[in-house]
PDB file of C-alpha atoms in Angstrom:
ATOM      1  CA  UNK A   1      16.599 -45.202  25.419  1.00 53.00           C
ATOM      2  CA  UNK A   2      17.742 -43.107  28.426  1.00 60.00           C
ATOM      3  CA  UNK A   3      16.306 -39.272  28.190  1.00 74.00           C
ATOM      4  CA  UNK A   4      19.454 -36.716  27.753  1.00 79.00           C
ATOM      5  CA  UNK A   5      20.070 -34.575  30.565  1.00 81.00           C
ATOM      6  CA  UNK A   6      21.960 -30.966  30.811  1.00 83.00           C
ATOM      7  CA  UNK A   7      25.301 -31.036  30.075  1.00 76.00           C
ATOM      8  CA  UNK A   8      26.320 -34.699  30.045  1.00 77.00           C
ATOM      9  CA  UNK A   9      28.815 -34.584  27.559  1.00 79.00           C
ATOM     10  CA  UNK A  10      30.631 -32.308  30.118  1.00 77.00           C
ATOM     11  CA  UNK A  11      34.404 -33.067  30.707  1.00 81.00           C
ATOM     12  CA  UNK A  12      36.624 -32.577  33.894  1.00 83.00           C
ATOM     13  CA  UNK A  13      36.790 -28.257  34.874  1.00 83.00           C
ATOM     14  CA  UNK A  14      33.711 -27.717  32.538  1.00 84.00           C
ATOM     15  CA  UNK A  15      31.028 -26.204  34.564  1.00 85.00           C
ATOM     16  CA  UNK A  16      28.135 -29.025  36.147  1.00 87.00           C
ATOM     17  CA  UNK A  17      25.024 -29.041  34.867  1.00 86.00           C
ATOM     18  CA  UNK A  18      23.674 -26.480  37.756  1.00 91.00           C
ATOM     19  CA  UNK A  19      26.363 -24.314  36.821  1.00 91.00           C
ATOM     20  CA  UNK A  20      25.613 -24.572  33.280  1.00 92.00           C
ATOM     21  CA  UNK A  21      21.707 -23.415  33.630  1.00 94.00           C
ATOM     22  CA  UNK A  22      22.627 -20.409  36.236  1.00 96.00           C
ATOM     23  CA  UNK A  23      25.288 -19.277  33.552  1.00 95.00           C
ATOM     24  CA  UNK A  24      22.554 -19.872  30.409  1.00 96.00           C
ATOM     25  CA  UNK A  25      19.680 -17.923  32.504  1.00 97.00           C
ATOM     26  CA  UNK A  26      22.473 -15.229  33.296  1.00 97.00           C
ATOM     27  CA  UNK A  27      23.447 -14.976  30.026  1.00 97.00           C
ATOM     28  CA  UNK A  28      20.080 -14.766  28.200  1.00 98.00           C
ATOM     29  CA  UNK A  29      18.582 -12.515  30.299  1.00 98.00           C
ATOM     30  CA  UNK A  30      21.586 -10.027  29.849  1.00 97.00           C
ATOM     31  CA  UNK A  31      21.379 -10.396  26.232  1.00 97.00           C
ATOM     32  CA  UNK A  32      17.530  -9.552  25.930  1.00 97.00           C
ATOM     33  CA  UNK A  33      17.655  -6.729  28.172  1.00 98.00           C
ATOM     34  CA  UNK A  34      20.831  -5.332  25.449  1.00 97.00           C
ATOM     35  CA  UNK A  35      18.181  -6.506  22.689  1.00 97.00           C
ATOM     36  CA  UNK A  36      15.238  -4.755  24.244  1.00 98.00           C
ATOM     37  CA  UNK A  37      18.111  -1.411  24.420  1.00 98.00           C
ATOM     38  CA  UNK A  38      19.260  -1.549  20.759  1.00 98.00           C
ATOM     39  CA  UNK A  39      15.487  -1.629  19.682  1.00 98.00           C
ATOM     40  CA  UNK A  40      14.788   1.501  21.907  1.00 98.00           C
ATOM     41  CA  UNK A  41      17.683   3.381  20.611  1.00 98.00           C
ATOM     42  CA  UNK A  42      16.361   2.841  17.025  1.00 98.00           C
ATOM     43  CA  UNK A  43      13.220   3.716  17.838  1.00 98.00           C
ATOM     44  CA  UNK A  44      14.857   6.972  19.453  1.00 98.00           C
ATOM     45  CA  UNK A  45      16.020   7.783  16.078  1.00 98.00           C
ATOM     46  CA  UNK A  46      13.230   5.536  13.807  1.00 98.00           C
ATOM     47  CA  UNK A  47      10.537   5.959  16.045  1.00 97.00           C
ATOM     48  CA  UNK A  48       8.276   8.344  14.197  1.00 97.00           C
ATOM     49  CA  UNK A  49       9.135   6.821  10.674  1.00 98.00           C
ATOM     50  CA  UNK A  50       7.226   4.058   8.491  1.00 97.00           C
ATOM     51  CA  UNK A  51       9.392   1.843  10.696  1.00 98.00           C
ATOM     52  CA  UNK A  52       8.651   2.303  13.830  1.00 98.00           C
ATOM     53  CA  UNK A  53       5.754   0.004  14.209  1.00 98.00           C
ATOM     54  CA  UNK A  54       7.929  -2.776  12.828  1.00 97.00           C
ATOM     55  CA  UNK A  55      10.788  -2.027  15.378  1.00 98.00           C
ATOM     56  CA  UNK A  56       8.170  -1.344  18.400  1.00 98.00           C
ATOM     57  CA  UNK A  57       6.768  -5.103  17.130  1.00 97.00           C
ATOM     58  CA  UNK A  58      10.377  -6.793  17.451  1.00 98.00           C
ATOM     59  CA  UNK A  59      11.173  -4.637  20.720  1.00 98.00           C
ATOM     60  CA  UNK A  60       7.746  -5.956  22.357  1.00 98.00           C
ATOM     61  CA  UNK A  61       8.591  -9.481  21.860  1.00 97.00           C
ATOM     62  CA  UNK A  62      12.050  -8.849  23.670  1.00 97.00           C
ATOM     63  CA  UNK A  63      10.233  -7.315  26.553  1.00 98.00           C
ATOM     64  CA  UNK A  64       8.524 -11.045  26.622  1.00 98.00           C
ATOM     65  CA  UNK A  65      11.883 -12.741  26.733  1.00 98.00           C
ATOM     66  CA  UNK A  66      13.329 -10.443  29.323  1.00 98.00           C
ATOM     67  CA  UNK A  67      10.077 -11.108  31.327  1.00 98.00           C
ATOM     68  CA  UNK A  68      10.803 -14.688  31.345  1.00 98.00           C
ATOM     69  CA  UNK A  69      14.559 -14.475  31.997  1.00 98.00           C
ATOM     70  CA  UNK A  70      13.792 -12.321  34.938  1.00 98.00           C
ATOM     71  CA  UNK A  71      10.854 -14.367  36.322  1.00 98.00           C
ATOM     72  CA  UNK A  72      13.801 -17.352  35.863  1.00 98.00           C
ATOM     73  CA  UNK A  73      16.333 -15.205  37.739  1.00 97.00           C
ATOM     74  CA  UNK A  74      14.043 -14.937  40.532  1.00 97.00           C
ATOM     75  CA  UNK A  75      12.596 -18.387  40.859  1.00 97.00           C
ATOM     76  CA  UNK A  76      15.737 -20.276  40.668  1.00 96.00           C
ATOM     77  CA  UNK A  77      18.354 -17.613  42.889  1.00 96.00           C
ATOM     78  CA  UNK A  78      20.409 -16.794  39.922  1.00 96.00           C
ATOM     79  CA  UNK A  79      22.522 -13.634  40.283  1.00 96.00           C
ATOM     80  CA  UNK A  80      22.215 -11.436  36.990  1.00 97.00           C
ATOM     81  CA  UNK A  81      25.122 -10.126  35.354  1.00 97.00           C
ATOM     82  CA  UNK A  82      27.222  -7.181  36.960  1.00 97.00           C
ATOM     83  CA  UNK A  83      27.427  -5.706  33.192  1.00 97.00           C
ATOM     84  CA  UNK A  84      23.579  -4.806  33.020  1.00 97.00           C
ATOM     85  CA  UNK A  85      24.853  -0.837  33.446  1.00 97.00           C
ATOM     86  CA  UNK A  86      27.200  -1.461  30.870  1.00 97.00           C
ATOM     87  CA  UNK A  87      24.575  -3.038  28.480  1.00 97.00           C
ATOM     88  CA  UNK A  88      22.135  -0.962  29.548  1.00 97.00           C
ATOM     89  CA  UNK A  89      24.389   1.847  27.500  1.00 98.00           C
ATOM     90  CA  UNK A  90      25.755   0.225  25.072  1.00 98.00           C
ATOM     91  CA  UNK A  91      22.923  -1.435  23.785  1.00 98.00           C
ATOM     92  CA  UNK A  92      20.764   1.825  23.390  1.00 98.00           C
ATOM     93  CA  UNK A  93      24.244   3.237  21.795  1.00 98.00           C
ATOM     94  CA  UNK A  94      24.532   0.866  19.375  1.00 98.00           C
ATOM     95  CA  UNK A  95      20.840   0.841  18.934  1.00 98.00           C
ATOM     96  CA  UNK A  96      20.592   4.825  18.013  1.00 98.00           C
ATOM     97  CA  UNK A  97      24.117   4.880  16.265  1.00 98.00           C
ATOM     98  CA  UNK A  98      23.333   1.941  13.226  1.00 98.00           C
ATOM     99  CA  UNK A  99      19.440   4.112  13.069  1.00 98.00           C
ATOM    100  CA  UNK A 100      21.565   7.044  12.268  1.00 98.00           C
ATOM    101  CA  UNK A 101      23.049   5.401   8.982  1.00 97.00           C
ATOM    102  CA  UNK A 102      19.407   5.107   8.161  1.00 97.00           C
ATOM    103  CA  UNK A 103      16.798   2.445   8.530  1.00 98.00           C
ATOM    104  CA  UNK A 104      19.049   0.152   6.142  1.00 98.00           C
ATOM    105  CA  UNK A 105      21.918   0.521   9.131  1.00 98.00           C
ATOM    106  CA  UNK A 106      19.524  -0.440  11.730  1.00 98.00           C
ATOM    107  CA  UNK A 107      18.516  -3.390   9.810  1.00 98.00           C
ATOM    108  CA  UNK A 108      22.053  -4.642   9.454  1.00 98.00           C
ATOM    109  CA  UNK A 109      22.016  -4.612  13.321  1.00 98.00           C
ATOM    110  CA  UNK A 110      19.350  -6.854  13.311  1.00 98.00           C
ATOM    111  CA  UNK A 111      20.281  -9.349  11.420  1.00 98.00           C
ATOM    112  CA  UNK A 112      24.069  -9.252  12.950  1.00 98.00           C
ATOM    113  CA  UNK A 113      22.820  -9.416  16.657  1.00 97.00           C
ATOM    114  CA  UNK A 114      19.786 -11.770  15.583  1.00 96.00           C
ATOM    115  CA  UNK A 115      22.157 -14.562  13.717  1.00 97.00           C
ATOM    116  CA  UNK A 116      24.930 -14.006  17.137  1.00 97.00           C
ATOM    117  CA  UNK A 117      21.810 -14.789  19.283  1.00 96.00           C
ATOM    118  CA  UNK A 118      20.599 -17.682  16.834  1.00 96.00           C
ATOM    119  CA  UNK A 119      24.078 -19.436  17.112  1.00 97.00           C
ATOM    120  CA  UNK A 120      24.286 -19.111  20.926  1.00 96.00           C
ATOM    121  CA  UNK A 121      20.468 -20.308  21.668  1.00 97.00           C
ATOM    122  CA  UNK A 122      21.229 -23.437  18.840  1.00 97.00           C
ATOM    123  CA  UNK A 123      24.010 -24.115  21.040  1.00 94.00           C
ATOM    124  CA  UNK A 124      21.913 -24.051  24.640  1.00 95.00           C
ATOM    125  CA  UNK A 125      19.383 -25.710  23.335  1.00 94.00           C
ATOM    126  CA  UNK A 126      21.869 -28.702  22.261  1.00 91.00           C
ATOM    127  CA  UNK A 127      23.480 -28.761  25.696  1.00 91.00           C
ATOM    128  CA  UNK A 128      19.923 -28.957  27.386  1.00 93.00           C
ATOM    129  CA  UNK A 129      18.325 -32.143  28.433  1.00 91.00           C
ATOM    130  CA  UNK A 130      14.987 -33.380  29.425  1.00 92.00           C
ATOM    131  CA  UNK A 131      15.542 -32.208  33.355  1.00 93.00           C
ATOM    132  CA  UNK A 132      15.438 -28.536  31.942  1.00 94.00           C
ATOM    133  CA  UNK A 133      12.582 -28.672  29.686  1.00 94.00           C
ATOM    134  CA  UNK A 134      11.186 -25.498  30.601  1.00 95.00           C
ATOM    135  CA  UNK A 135      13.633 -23.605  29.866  1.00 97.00           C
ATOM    136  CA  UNK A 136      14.762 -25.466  26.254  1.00 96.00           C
ATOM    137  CA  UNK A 137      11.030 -24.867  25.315  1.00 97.00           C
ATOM    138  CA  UNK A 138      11.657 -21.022  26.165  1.00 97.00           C
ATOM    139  CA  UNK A 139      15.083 -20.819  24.198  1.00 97.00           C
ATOM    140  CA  UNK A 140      13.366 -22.507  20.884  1.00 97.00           C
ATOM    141  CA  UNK A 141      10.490 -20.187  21.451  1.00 97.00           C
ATOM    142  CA  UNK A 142      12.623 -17.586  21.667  1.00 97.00           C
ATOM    143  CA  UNK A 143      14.882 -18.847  18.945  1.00 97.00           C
ATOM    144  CA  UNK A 144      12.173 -19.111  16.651  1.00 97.00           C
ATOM    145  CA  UNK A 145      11.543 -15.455  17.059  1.00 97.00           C
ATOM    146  CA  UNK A 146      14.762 -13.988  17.000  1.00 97.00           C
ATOM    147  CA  UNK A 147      14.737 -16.132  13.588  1.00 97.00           C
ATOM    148  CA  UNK A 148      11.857 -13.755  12.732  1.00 97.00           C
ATOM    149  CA  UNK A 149      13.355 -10.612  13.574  1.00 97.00           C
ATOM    150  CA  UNK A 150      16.667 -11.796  11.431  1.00 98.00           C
ATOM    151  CA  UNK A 151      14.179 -11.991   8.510  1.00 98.00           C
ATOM    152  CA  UNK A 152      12.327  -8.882   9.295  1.00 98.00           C
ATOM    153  CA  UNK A 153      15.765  -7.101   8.677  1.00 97.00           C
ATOM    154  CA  UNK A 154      16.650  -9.123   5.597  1.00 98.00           C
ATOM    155  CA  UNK A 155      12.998  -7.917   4.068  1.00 98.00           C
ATOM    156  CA  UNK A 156      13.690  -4.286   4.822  1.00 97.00           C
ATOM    157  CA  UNK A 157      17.423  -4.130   3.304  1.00 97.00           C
ATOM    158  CA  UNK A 158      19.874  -4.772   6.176  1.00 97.00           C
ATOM    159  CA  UNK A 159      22.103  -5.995   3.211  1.00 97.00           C
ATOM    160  CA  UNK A 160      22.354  -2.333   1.337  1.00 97.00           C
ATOM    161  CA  UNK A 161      23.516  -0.791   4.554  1.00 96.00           C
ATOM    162  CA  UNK A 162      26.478   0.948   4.037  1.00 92.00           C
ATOM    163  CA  UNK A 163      29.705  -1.293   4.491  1.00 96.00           C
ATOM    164  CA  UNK A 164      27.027  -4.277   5.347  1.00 97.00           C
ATOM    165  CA  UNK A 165      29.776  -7.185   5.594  1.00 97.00           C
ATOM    166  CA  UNK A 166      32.260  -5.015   8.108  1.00 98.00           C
ATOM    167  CA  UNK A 167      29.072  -3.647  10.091  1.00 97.00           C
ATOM    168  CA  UNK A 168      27.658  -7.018  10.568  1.00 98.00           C
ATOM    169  CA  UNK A 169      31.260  -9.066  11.647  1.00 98.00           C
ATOM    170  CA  UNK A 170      31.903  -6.210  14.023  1.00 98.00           C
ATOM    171  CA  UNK A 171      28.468  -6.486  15.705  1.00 98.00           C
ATOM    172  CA  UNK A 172      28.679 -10.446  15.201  1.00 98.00           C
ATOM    173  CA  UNK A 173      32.314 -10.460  17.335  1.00 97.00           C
ATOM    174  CA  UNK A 174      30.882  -7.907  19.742  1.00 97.00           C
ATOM    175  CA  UNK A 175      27.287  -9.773  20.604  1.00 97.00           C
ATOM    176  CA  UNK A 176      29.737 -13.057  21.764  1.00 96.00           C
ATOM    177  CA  UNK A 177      32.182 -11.004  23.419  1.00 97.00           C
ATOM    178  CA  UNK A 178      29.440  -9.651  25.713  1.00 97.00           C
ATOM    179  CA  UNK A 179      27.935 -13.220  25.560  1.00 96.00           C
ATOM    180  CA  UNK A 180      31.148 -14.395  27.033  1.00 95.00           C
ATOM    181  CA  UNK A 181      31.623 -11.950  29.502  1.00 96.00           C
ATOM    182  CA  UNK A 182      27.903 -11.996  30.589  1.00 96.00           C
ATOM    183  CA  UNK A 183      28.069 -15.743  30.898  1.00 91.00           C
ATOM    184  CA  UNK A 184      30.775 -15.797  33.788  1.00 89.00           C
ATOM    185  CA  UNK A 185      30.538 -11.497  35.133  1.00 92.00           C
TER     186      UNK A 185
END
């Protein structure tokens, strides 16, 4: 049995397997850094509540992933996204806005972005082979805790939050817009 390797199931136009990594790196380094931002706007507004310590828990282990996806972006020449001043904003904005519907709004924001991000690293992690090992071992690592913070929010209410269901689809459609975008600007 031959080991898999990054994107073989590729077909003619779709990006090669090079191209593929540079855009996954790219891509998950933007969306930590917004991830690390919506956790400091919360604690701008949750910060000095029972759940701060909780949010400054899920906010440290972003700071680990963007660590990793900016060592990666180093070591391997990749050119980070152009949008980074854009998330840089809108992820603190959206961070600090769902905190201000209460602790049950920036819940919901958890789980929404954490189940985008869950579907998007199940998807890399399917399209990596053996030649990229390193980095699939970081994106199930990082998976596995993004998994976490998903349940954190479940534990804590995210599903009371007012107007749960339309909160979390519009944060759901918004996380893979800006994965899209993030991917390829």
């Amino acid at each position: 049995m031959t080991a898999r390797t990054t994107a073989e199931t590729r077909l003619p136009g779709d990006p090669t397997p090079r191209q593929y990594v540079r855009r996954a790196i790219r891509v998950d380094h933007a969306g930590e850094y917004g991830a690390k931002r919506i956790y400091e706007g919360q604690l701008a507004v949750l910060g000095r509540t029972k759940y701060g310590p909780m949010i400054e828990h899920m906010k440290a282990q972003e700071q680990v992933h963007l660590d990793t996806f900016s060592r990666l972006i180093g070591e391997r020449r990749v050119r980070p996204t152009a949008l980074l001043p854009v998330w840089h904003v809108a992820g603190f904005a959206l961070g600090a806005a769902t905190a201000l519907l209460g602790h049950r709004g920036a819940m919901a924001c958890t789980v929404a972005v954490e189940e985008a991000i869950d579907e998007h690293y199940r998807a890399q992690e399917e399209e990596l082979g053996e030649d990229e090992a390193e980095l699939k071992a970081h994106i199930e690592k990082f998976r596995a805790e993004e998994l976490e913070h998903r349940d954190i929010g479940l534990e804590n209410e995210a599903e009371q939050a007012p107007a749960y269901r339309l909160l979390s689809a519009a944060i759901k459609a918004g996380c893979k817009v800006a994965i899209r975008l993030s991917e390829r600007i």
